[in-house]
Amino acid sequence: SVYDAVSARIAEDLGFELGMLGGSTASLTVLGDPDLMLITLSELAETVRRSTRAGDLPLLIDADHGFGNALNVRRTVQELENAGAAGLTIEDTLLPTVFGEAKPRLISLEEGVGKMKAAVDARVDRNMSIFARTGANISSIDDAVVRAKAYEATGVDALFFTGIRTRAELEQARAATKLPIM
């Protein structure tokens, strides 16, 4: 986990092959606040730019929900790619969460597919990896597998499942796709 130029340089000096800038880490670094969707795309992109400029460590960026709808996802991909990101994750969680609800929700499958198509279409550098992220812990492993198959069809490079708790769930996810799983 890297959060600024110094931590990226330290990770590279220690021999790490990849760094990840998580949304919660970015929010804490930039704002000193928890991950409540208060950080803006421009603040995240500037953090990425500073970190990638410090060395050659490839960075995978948690781009949360892409800062809005499919049009916002296009812009997010463009900004983070221009800032030097080696890859990014786009999730299908409804963000920010609805006030008063303890459990997060997922956006519709159709909207999720639209966001993943927008991300793939916006990418210029084909070496930048796009991870589609979905929450098996929010809906179910069966729903996560349906979503993963739909997202794979959009041309994303990898899948990121959150909330898989058992080996059987992992095997179910693995059997559903040919893409790498995070």
Short mmCIF file of C-alpha atoms in Angstrom, two decimals:
data_model
loop_
_atom_site.label_atom_id
_atom_site.label_comp_id
_atom_site.label_asym_id
_atom_site.label_seq_id
_atom_site.Cartn_x
_atom_site.Cartn_y
_atom_site.Cartn_z
CA SER A 1 0.00 0.00 0.00
CA VAL A 2 1.42 3.34 -1.04
CA TYR A 3 -0.03 6.74 -0.31
CA ASP A 4 2.42 9.35 -1.56
CA ALA A 5 5.69 9.87 -3.41
CA VAL A 6 7.87 8.88 -0.45
CA SER A 7 6.01 5.63 0.26
CA ALA A 8 6.10 4.75 -3.47
CA ARG A 9 9.85 5.33 -3.56
CA ILE A 10 10.39 3.28 -0.40
CA ALA A 11 8.31 0.40 -1.79
CA GLU A 12 10.31 0.48 -5.02
CA ASP A 13 13.62 0.60 -3.13
CA LEU A 14 12.52 -2.42 -1.08
CA GLY A 15 11.92 -4.37 -4.28
CA PHE A 16 8.15 -4.38 -4.49
CA GLU A 17 6.92 -4.90 -8.05
CA LEU A 18 3.58 -3.12 -7.64
CA GLY A 19 2.02 -0.61 -5.31
CA MET A 20 -1.64 -0.05 -4.60
CA LEU A 21 -3.23 3.25 -3.69
CA GLY A 22 -6.49 2.41 -1.93
CA GLY A 23 -9.41 4.79 -1.66
CA SER A 24 -9.27 4.79 2.13
CA THR A 25 -5.54 5.45 2.06
CA ALA A 26 -5.94 8.31 -0.41
CA SER A 27 -8.71 9.85 1.68
CA LEU A 28 -6.63 9.68 4.84
CA THR A 29 -3.53 11.07 3.11
CA VAL A 30 -5.21 13.92 1.29
CA LEU A 31 -7.97 14.88 3.71
CA GLY A 32 -7.17 13.20 7.02
CA ASP A 33 -10.69 11.78 6.82
CA PRO A 34 -12.12 8.28 6.56
CA ASP A 35 -13.21 6.85 3.21
CA LEU A 36 -16.63 8.52 2.97
CA MET A 37 -16.35 9.60 -0.71
CA LEU A 38 -15.15 13.08 0.18
CA ILE A 39 -12.00 12.97 -1.96
CA THR A 40 -12.38 14.36 -5.48
CA LEU A 41 -11.08 12.92 -8.72
CA SER A 42 -8.64 15.81 -9.12
CA GLU A 43 -7.24 15.22 -5.60
CA LEU A 44 -6.82 11.51 -6.31
CA ALA A 45 -5.23 12.15 -9.72
CA GLU A 46 -2.74 14.61 -8.22
CA THR A 47 -1.78 12.07 -5.54
CA VAL A 48 -1.23 9.47 -8.28
CA ARG A 49 0.79 11.95 -10.37
CA ARG A 50 3.10 12.80 -7.46
CA SER A 51 3.56 9.13 -6.57
CA THR A 52 4.29 7.92 -10.11
CA ARG A 53 6.67 10.81 -10.74
CA ALA A 54 8.81 9.68 -7.79
CA GLY A 55 10.01 6.50 -9.47
CA ASP A 56 9.15 3.55 -11.67
CA LEU A 57 6.90 1.55 -9.33
CA PRO A 58 3.68 0.67 -11.19
CA LEU A 59 0.60 1.75 -9.22
CA LEU A 60 -2.81 0.12 -9.13
CA ILE A 61 -5.40 2.71 -8.13
CA ASP A 62 -8.68 2.15 -6.32
CA ALA A 63 -10.87 4.44 -8.41
CA ASP A 64 -13.91 3.58 -6.30
CA HIS A 65 -17.08 3.88 -8.41
CA GLY A 66 -15.39 6.12 -10.98
CA PHE A 67 -16.78 9.25 -9.31
CA GLY A 68 -20.26 8.90 -10.78
CA ASN A 69 -21.94 7.44 -13.84
CA ALA A 70 -20.39 6.05 -17.05
CA LEU A 71 -19.44 9.53 -18.29
CA ASN A 72 -17.62 10.19 -15.02
CA VAL A 73 -15.88 6.81 -15.34
CA ARG A 74 -14.52 7.86 -18.75
CA ARG A 75 -13.08 11.00 -17.21
CA THR A 76 -11.69 9.05 -14.25
CA VAL A 77 -9.84 6.65 -16.54
CA GLN A 78 -8.46 9.51 -18.63
CA GLU A 79 -7.26 11.48 -15.59
CA LEU A 80 -5.68 8.51 -13.82
CA GLU A 81 -4.04 7.25 -16.99
CA ASN A 82 -2.59 10.71 -17.62
CA ALA A 83 -1.34 10.72 -14.02
CA GLY A 84 0.63 7.53 -14.68
CA ALA A 85 -1.55 4.78 -13.21
CA ALA A 86 -0.59 1.26 -14.30
CA GLY A 87 -4.07 0.02 -13.53
CA LEU A 88 -7.27 0.87 -11.73
CA THR A 89 -10.32 -0.72 -10.22
CA ILE A 90 -13.88 0.40 -10.90
CA GLU A 91 -16.55 -0.95 -8.56
CA ASP A 92 -20.27 -1.40 -8.88
CA THR A 93 -21.12 -0.25 -5.37
CA LEU A 94 -23.69 2.50 -5.02
CA LEU A 95 -21.56 5.37 -3.73
CA PRO A 96 -21.88 7.43 -1.74
CA THR A 97 -24.02 5.13 0.37
CA VAL A 98 -27.60 6.10 1.05
CA PHE A 99 -27.91 8.06 4.30
CA GLY A 100 -29.14 5.92 7.15
CA GLU A 101 -28.42 2.58 5.49
CA ALA A 102 -25.83 0.45 7.22
CA LYS A 103 -25.29 -2.03 4.38
CA PRO A 104 -24.04 -0.80 1.01
CA ARG A 105 -25.94 -1.62 -2.18
CA LEU A 106 -24.83 -2.40 -5.72
CA ILE A 107 -25.89 -0.46 -8.78
CA SER A 108 -27.92 -2.30 -11.42
CA LEU A 109 -26.11 -4.80 -13.59
CA GLU A 110 -26.90 -2.67 -16.65
CA GLU A 111 -25.33 0.41 -15.09
CA GLY A 112 -22.31 -1.63 -14.00
CA VAL A 113 -21.82 -2.93 -17.53
CA GLY A 114 -22.09 0.62 -18.85
CA LYS A 115 -19.39 1.79 -16.45
CA MET A 116 -17.03 -1.04 -17.40
CA LYS A 117 -17.58 -0.41 -21.13
CA ALA A 118 -16.87 3.28 -20.55
CA ALA A 119 -13.66 2.45 -18.67
CA VAL A 120 -12.37 0.13 -21.39
CA ASP A 121 -13.32 2.58 -24.13
CA ALA A 122 -11.65 5.54 -22.41
CA ARG A 123 -8.31 3.81 -21.98
CA VAL A 124 -5.63 4.86 -24.47
CA ASP A 125 -2.69 2.81 -23.21
CA ARG A 126 -3.64 -0.86 -23.61
CA ASN A 127 -1.00 -1.74 -21.00
CA MET A 128 -3.05 -0.02 -18.30
CA SER A 129 -5.13 -2.71 -16.60
CA ILE A 130 -8.77 -2.24 -15.74
CA PHE A 131 -10.19 -4.34 -12.92
CA ALA A 132 -13.97 -4.70 -12.56
CA ARG A 133 -14.80 -4.89 -8.87
CA THR A 134 -17.96 -6.38 -7.41
CA GLY A 135 -19.06 -7.28 -3.91
CA ALA A 136 -20.03 -10.87 -3.21
CA ASN A 137 -20.50 -9.78 0.38
CA ILE A 138 -23.08 -7.16 -0.64
CA SER A 139 -25.36 -9.37 -2.73
CA SER A 140 -24.31 -13.03 -3.05
CA ILE A 141 -21.64 -15.12 -4.72
CA ASP A 142 -24.20 -16.11 -7.37
CA ASP A 143 -24.91 -12.45 -8.21
CA ALA A 144 -21.18 -11.65 -8.17
CA VAL A 145 -20.57 -14.43 -10.72
CA VAL A 146 -23.35 -13.12 -13.00
CA ARG A 147 -21.84 -9.65 -12.77
CA ALA A 148 -18.31 -10.94 -13.37
CA LYS A 149 -19.37 -12.72 -16.56
CA ALA A 150 -21.09 -9.57 -17.82
CA TYR A 151 -18.09 -7.41 -16.95
CA GLU A 152 -15.69 -9.87 -18.61
CA ALA A 153 -17.68 -9.43 -21.84
CA THR A 154 -16.92 -5.67 -21.78
CA GLY A 155 -13.19 -6.27 -22.22
CA VAL A 156 -11.90 -5.56 -18.70
CA ASP A 157 -8.55 -7.15 -17.89
CA ALA A 158 -9.25 -8.66 -14.47
CA LEU A 159 -11.93 -9.14 -11.84
CA PHE A 160 -11.82 -8.04 -8.22
CA PHE A 161 -14.22 -9.86 -5.92
CA THR A 162 -14.71 -8.47 -2.42
CA GLY A 163 -16.25 -10.56 0.31
CA ILE A 164 -15.46 -14.06 -0.89
CA ARG A 165 -15.27 -15.98 2.36
CA THR A 166 -14.83 -19.66 1.50
CA ARG A 167 -12.78 -21.83 -0.79
CA ALA A 168 -16.03 -23.02 -2.45
CA GLU A 169 -16.98 -19.41 -3.28
CA LEU A 170 -13.52 -18.77 -4.71
CA GLU A 171 -13.75 -21.92 -6.82
CA GLN A 172 -17.20 -20.84 -8.06
CA ALA A 173 -15.78 -17.44 -9.08
CA ARG A 174 -12.72 -19.04 -10.71
CA ALA A 175 -14.86 -21.45 -12.76
CA ALA A 176 -16.94 -18.55 -14.11
CA THR A 177 -14.14 -16.65 -15.84
CA LYS A 178 -10.89 -16.92 -17.72
CA LEU A 179 -9.73 -13.53 -16.41
CA PRO A 180 -7.25 -13.10 -13.56
CA ILE A 181 -8.93 -12.63 -10.19
CA MET A 182 -7.82 -10.26 -7.48
#
